[in-house]
mmCIF file of C-alpha atoms and ligand atoms in Angstrom:
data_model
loop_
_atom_site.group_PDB
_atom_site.id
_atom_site.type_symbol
_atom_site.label_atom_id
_atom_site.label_comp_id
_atom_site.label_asym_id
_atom_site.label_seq_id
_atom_site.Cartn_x
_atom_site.Cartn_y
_atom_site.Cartn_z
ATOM 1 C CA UNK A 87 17.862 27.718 27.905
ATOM 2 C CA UNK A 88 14.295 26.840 28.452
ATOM 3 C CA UNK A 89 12.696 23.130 28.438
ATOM 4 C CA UNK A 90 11.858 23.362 25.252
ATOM 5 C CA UNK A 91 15.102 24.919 23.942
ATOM 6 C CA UNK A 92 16.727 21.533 24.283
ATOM 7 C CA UNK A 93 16.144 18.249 22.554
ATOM 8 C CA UNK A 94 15.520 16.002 25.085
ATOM 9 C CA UNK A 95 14.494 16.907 28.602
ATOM 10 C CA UNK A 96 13.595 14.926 32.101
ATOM 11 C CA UNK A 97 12.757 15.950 34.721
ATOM 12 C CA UNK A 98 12.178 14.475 37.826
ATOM 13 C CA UNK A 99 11.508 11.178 36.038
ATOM 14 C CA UNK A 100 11.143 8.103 38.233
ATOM 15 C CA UNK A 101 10.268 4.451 37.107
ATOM 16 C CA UNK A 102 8.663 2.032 39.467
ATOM 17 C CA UNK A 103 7.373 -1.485 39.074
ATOM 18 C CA UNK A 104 5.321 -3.561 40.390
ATOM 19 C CA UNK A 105 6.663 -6.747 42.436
ATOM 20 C CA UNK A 106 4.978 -9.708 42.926
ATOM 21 C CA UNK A 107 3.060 -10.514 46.617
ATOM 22 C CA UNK A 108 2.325 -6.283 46.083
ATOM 23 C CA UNK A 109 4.122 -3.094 46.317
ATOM 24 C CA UNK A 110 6.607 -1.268 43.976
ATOM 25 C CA UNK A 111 10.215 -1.423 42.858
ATOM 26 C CA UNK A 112 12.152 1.926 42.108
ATOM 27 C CA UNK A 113 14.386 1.485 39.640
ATOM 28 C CA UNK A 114 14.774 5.476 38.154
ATOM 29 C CA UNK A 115 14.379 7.713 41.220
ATOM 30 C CA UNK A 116 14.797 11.080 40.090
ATOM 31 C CA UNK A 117 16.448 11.464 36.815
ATOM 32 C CA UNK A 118 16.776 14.680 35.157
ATOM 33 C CA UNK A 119 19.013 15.327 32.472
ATOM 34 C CA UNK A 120 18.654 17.801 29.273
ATOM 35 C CA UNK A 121 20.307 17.333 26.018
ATOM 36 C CA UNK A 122 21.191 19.326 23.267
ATOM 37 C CA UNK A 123 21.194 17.979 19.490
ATOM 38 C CA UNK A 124 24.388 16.185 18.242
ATOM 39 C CA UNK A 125 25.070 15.074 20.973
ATOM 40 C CA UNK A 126 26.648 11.580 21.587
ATOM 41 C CA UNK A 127 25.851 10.360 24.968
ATOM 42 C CA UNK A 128 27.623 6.986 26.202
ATOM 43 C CA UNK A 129 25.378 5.604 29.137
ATOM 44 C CA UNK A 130 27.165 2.921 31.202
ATOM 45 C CA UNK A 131 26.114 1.352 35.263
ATOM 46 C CA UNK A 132 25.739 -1.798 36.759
ATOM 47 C CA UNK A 133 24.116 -4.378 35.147
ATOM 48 C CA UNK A 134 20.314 -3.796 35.859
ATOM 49 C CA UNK A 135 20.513 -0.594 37.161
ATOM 50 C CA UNK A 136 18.324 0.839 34.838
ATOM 51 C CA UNK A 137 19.577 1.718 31.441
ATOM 52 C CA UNK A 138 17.335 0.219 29.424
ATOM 53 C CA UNK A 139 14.450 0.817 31.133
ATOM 54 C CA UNK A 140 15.586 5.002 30.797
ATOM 55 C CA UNK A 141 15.593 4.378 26.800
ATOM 56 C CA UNK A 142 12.145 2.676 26.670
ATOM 57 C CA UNK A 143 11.026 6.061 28.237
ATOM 58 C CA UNK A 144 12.806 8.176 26.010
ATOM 59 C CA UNK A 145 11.354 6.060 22.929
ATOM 60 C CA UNK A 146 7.970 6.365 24.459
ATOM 61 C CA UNK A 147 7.298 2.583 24.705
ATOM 62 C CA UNK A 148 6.539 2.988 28.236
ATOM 63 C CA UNK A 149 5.650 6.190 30.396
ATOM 64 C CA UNK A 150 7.538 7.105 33.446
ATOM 65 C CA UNK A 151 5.536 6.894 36.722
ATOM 66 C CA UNK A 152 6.615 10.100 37.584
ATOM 67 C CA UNK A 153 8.241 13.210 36.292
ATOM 68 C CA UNK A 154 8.086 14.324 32.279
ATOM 69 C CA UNK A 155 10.075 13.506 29.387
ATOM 70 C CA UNK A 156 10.175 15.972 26.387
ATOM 71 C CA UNK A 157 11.199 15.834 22.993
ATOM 72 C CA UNK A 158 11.934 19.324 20.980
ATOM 73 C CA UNK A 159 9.378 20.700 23.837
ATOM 74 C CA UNK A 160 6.613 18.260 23.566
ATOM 75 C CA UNK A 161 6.041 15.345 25.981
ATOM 76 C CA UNK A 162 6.540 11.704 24.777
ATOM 77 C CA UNK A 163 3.916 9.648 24.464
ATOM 78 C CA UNK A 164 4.736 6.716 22.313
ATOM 79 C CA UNK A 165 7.020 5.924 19.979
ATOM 80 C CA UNK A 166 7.474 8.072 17.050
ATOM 81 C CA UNK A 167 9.738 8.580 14.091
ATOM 82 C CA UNK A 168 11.893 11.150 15.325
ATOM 83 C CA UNK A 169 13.663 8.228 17.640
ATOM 84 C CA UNK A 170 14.717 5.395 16.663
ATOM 85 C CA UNK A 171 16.247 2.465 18.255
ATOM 86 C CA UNK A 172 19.012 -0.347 17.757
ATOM 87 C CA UNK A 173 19.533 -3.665 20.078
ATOM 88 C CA UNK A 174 21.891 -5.591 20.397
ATOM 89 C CA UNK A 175 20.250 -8.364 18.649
ATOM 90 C CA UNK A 176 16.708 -9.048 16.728
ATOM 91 C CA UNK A 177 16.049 -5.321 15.491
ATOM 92 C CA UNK A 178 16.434 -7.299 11.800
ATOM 93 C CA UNK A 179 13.516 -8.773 10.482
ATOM 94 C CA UNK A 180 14.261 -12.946 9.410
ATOM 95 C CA UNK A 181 12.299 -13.067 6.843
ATOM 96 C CA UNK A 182 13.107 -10.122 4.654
ATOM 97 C CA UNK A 183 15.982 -9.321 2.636
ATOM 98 C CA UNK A 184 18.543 -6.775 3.571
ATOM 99 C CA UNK A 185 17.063 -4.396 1.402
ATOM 100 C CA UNK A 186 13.787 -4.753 2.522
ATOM 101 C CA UNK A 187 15.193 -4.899 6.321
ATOM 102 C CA UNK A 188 16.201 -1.324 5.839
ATOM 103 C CA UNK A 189 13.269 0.509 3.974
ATOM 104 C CA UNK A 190 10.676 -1.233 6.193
ATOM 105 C CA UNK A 191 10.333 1.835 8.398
ATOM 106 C CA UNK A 192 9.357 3.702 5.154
ATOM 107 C CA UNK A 193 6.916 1.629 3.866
ATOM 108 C CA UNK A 194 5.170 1.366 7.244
ATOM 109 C CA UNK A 195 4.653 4.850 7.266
ATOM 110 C CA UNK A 196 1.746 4.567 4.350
ATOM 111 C CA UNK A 197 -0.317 2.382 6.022
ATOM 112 C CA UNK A 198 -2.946 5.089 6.235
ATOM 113 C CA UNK A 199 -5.932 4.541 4.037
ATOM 114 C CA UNK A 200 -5.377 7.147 1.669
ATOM 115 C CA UNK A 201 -1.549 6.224 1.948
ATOM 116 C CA UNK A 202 -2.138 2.701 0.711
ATOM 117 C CA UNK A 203 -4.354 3.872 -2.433
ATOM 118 C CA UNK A 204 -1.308 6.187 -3.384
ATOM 119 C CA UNK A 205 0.429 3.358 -3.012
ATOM 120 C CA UNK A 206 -1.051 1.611 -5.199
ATOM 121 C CA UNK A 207 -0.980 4.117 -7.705
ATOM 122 C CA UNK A 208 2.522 4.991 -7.493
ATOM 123 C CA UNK A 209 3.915 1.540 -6.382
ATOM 124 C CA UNK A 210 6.721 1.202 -9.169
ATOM 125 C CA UNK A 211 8.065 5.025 -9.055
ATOM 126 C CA UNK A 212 7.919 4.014 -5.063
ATOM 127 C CA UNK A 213 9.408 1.039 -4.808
ATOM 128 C CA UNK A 214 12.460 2.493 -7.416
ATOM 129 C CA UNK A 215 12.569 5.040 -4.524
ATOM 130 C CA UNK A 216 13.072 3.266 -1.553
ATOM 131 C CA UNK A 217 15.626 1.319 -3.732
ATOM 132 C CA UNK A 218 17.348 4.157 -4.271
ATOM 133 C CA UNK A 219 17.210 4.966 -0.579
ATOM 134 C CA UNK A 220 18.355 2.140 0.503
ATOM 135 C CA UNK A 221 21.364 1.658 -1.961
ATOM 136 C CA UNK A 222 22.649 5.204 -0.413
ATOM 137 C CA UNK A 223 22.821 3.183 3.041
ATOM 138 C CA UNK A 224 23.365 0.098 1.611
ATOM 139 C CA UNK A 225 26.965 1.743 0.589
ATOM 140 C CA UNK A 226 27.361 4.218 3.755
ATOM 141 C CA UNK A 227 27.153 0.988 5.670
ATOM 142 C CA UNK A 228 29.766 -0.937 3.176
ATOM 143 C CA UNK A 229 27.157 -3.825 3.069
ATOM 144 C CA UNK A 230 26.774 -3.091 -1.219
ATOM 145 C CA UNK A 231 26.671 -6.403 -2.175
ATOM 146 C CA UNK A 232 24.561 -7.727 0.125
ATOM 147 C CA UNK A 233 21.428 -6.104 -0.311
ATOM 148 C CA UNK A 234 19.457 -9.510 -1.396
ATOM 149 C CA UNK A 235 20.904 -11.857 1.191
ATOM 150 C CA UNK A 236 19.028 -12.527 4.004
ATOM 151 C CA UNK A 237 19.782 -12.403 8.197
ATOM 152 C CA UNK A 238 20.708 -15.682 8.620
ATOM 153 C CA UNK A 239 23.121 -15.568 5.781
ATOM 154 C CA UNK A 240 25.261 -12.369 7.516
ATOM 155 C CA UNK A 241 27.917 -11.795 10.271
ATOM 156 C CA UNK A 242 26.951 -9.987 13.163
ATOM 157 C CA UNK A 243 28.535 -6.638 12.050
ATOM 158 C CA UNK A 244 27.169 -6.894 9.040
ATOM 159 C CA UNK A 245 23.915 -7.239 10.434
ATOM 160 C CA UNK A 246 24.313 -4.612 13.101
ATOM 161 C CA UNK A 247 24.851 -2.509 10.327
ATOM 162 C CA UNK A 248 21.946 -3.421 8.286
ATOM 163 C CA UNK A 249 19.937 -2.044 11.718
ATOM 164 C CA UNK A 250 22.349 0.988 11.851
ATOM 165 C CA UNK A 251 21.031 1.288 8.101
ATOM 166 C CA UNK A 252 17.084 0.711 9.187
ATOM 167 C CA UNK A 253 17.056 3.069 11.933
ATOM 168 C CA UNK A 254 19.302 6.118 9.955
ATOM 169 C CA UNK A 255 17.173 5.818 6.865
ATOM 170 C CA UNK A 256 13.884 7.037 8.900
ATOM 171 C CA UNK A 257 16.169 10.152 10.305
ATOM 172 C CA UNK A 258 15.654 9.945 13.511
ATOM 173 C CA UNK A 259 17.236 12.589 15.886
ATOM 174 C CA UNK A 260 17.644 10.983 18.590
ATOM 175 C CA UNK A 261 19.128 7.344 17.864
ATOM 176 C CA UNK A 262 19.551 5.159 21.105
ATOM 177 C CA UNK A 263 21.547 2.273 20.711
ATOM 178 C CA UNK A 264 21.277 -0.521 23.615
ATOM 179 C CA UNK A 265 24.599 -2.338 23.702
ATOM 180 C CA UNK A 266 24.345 -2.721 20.327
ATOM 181 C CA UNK A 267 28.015 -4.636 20.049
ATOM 182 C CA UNK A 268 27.853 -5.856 22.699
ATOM 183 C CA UNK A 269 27.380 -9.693 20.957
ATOM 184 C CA UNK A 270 30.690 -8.715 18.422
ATOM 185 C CA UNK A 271 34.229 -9.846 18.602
ATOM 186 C CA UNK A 272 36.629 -7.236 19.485
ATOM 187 C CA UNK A 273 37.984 -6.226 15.939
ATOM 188 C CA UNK A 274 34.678 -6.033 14.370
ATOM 189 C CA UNK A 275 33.519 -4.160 17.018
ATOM 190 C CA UNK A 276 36.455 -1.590 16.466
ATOM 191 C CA UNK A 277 35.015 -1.576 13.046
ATOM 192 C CA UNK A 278 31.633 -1.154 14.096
ATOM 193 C CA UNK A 279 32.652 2.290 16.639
ATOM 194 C CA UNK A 280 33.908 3.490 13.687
ATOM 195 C CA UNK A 281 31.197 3.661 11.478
ATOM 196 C CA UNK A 282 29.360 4.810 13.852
ATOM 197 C CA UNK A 283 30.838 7.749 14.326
ATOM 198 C CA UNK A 284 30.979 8.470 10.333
ATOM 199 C CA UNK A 285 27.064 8.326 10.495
ATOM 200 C CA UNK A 286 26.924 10.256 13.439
ATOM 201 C CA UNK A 287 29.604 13.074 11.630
ATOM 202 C CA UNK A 288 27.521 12.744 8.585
ATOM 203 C CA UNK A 289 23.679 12.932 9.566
ATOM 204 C CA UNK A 290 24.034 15.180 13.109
ATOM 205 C CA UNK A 291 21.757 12.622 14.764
ATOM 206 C CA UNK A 292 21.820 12.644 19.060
ATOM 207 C CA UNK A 293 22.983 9.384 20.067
ATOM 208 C CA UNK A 294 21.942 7.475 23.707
ATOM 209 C CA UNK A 295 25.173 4.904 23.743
ATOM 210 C CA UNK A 296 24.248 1.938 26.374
ATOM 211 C CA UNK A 297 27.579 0.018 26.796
ATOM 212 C CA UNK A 298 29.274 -1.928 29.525
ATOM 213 C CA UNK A 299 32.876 -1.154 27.952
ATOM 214 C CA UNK A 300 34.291 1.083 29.842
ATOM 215 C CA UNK A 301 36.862 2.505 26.421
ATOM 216 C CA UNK A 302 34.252 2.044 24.135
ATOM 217 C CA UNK A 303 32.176 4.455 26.314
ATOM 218 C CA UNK A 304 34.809 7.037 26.278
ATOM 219 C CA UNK A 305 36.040 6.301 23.214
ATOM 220 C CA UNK A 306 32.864 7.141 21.211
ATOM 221 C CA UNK A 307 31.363 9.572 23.782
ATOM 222 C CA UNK A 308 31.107 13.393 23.484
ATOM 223 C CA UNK A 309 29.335 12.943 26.885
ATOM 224 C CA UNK A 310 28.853 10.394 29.664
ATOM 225 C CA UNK A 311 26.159 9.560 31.555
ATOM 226 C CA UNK A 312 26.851 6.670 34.496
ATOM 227 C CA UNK A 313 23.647 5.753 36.376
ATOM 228 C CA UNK A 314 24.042 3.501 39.307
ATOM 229 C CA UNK A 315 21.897 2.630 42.340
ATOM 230 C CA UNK A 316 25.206 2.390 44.323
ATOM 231 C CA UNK A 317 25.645 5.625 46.282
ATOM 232 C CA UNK A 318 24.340 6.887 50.030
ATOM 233 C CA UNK A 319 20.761 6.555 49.714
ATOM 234 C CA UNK A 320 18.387 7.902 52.433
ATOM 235 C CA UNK A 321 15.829 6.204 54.402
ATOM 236 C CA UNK A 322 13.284 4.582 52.096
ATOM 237 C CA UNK A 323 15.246 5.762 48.909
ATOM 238 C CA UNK A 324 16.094 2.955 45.791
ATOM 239 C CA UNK A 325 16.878 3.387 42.537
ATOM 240 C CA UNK A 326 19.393 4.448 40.200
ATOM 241 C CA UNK A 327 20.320 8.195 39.857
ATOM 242 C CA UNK A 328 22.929 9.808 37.115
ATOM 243 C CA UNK A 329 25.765 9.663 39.976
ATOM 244 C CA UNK A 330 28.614 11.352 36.610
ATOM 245 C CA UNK A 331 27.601 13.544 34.280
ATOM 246 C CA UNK A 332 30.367 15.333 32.378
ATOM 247 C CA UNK A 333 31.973 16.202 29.073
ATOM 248 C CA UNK A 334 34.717 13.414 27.399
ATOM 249 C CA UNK A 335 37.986 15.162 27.271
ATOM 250 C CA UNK A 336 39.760 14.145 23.709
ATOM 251 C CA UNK A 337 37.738 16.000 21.352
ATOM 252 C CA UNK A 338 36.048 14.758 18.299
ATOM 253 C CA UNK A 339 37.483 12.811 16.825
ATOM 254 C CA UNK A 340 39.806 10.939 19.380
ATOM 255 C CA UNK A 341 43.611 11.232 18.928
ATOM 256 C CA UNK A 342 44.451 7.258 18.518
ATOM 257 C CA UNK A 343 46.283 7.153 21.221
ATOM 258 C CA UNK A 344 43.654 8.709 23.523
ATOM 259 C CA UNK A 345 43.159 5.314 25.405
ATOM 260 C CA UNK A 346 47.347 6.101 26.843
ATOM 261 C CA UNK A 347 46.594 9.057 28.239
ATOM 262 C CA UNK A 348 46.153 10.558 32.284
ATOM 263 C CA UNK A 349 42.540 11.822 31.386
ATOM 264 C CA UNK A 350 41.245 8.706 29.731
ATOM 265 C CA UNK A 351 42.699 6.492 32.661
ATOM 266 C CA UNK A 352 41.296 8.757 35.419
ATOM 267 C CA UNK A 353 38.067 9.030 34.053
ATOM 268 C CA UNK A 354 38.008 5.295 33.704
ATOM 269 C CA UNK A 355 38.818 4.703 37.332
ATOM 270 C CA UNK A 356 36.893 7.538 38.064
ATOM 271 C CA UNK A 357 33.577 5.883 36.985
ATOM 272 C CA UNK A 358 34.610 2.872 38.246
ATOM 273 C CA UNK A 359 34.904 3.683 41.384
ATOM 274 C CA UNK A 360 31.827 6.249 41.209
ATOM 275 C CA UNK A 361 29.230 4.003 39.677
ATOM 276 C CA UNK A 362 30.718 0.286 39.377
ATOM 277 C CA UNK A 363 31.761 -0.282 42.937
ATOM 278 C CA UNK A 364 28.885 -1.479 45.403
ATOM 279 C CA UNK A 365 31.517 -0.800 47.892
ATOM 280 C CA UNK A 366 32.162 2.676 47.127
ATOM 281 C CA UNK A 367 29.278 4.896 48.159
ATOM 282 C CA UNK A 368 29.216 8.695 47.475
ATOM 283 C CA UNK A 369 27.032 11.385 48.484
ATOM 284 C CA UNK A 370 24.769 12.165 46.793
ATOM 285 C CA UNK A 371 26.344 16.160 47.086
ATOM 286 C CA UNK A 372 29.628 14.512 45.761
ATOM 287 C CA UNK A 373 28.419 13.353 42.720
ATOM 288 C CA UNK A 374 30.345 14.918 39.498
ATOM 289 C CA UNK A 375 27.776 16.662 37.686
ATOM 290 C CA UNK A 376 30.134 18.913 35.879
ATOM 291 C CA UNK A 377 28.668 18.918 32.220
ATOM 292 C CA UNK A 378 27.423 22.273 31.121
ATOM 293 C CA UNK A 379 23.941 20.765 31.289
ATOM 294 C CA UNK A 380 24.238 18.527 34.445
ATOM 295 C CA UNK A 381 21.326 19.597 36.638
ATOM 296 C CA UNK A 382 19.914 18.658 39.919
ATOM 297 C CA UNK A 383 17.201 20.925 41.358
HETATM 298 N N1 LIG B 520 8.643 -4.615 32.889
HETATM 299 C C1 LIG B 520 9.303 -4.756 34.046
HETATM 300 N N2 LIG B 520 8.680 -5.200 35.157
HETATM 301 C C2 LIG B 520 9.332 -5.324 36.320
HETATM 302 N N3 LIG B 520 10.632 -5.032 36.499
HETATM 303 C C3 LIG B 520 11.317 -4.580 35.438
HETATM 304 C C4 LIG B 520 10.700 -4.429 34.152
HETATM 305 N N4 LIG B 520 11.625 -3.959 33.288
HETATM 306 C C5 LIG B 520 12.764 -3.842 33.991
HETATM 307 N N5 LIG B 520 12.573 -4.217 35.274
HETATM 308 C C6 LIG B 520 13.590 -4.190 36.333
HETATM 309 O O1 LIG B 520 14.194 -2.913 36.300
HETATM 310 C C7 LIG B 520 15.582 -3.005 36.586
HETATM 311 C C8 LIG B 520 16.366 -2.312 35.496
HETATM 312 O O2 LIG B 520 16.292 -3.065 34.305
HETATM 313 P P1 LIG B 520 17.027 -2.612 32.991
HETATM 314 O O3 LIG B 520 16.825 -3.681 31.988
HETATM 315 O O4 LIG B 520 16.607 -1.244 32.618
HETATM 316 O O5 LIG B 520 18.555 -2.574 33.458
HETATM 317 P P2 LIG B 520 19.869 -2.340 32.602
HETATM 318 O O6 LIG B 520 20.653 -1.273 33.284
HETATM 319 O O7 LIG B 520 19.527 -2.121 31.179
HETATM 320 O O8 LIG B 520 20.616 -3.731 32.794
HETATM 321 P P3 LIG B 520 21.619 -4.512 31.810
HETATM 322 O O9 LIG B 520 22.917 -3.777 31.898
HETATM 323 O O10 LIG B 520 21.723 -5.867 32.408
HETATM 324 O O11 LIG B 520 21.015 -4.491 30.452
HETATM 325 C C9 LIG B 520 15.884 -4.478 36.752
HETATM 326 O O12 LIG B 520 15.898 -4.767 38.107
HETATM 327 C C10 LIG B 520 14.716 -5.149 36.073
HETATM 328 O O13 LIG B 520 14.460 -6.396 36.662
HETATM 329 MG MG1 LIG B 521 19.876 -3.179 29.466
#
């Protein structure tokens, strides 16, 4: 397949920054990776290795310092509709209602000048559309009744839903979430993987999964993608690199007991030991790069 064959393409992307007293931080050094739509991508590495920062370039709110990152062919440069994004807290706006939470991407979108006079024209048929809109995720999301309440007055599932809800009604294709349950309790979390995956079954969105759980990783991935700056670097080499990229055995979707099985607890150990472990330094030729579309030129 070409470059612009795929979804989502780096290549030789690299991220430095500048540290204070002068000079330059690597944190990405080298990153290619290409991705094909539907997939779902869990991304997991040390704390601070670069995660993150590898999102804000694939959402276009900051430009590599090296390298290209393409999107259906074209190169990123800012954010646009086509990717959206979900954090693990504040995506929600505090002052408007859940309802209004979720169609705010839509009525952003007419802030043109000729946008706002249809507006104006049309505001009742529009505003009985975006309510319609939003009741469809409103139920997807189970959150029905709560469509008037406010933030402040929700749980945190509930209200990582309500951000599931506000970045799925713009239909994105490539949704990265950033630890999004990260801040949940362990059942609701459960809860939360697996609606998920119904909105990922039901719209074919590509999904960028940052986590640092391990099972929920494998659990919800198709893929995974662990990028650590903990392998044999050369002379005058930082920076995190994809050290794993390969397929999730277990299919779609999991067998429940897929967490007791050899595979799952190899892998596990696996990318422990590969990515997690500042003691445990691989080559960089010894790195598994054994999905279809691993690449390292
Ligand atoms: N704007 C910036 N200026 C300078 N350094 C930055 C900036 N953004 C990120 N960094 C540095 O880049 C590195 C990677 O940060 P990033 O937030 O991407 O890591 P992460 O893998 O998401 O970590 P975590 O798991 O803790 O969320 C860190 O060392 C961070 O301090
Ligand atoms: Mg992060």
């Amino acid at each position: 397949m070409t470059p612009n064959e795929y979804l989502l393409y780096l290549e030789d992307v690299h991220k430095r920054y500048p540290v204070k007293g002068g000079g330059e931080k690597t944190v990405l050094d080298d990153i290619d990776l290409r991705v094909r739509k539907g997939e779902l991508i869990s991304v997991v590495g040390p704390s601070g290795c670069g995660k993150s920062t590898m999102l804000r370039l694939i959402l276009g709110s900051e430009p590599p310092s090296d390298g290209r990152v393409l999107v259906s062919g074209k190169p990123v440069e800012g954010p646009g509709r086509e990717r959206g994004i979900v954090f693990q807290k504040y995506s929600l706006f505090p002052h408007l209602s859940v309802r209004d939470n979720i169609v705010f991407g839509l009525d952003l979108e007419e802030f043109s000048i000729p946008g706002r006079l249809l507006r104006y024209v049309h505001y009742r048929k529009r505003k009985r559309e975006y309510a319609e809109r939003a009741q469809v995720y409103l139920e997807r999301m189970q959150l029905g009744e709560a469509g008037d309440k406010f933030p402040h007055e929700l749980s945190g599932g509930m209200r990582q839903r309500v951000a599931m809800a506000q970045a799925a009604i713009m239909h994105p294709e490539i949704l990265m979430m950033d630890e999004p349950f990260g801040a949940l309790d362990d059942a609701t979390r459960q809860e939360m993987q697996v609606f998920l995956l119904e909105l990922w079954e039901q719209t074919g969105m590509t999904v960028f999964f940052v986590t640092h759980d391990l099972e929920e990783a494998l659990f919800l991935g198709t893929r995974v993608l662990v990028l650590s700056q903990y392998y044999q670097q050369g002379d005058g080499v930082e920076g995190a690199k994809i050290v794993t990229d390969k397929e999730v055995p277990g299919g779609h979707p999991k067998p429940s007991d897929f967490k007791y099985t050899p595979e799952f607890s190899e892998l596990l150990e696996q990318i422990r030991r590969d990515g997690l472990d500042p003691e445990s330094r691989q080559k960089v030729e010894d790195f598994d790069l054994s999905h279809q579309d691993a690449w390292r030129d």
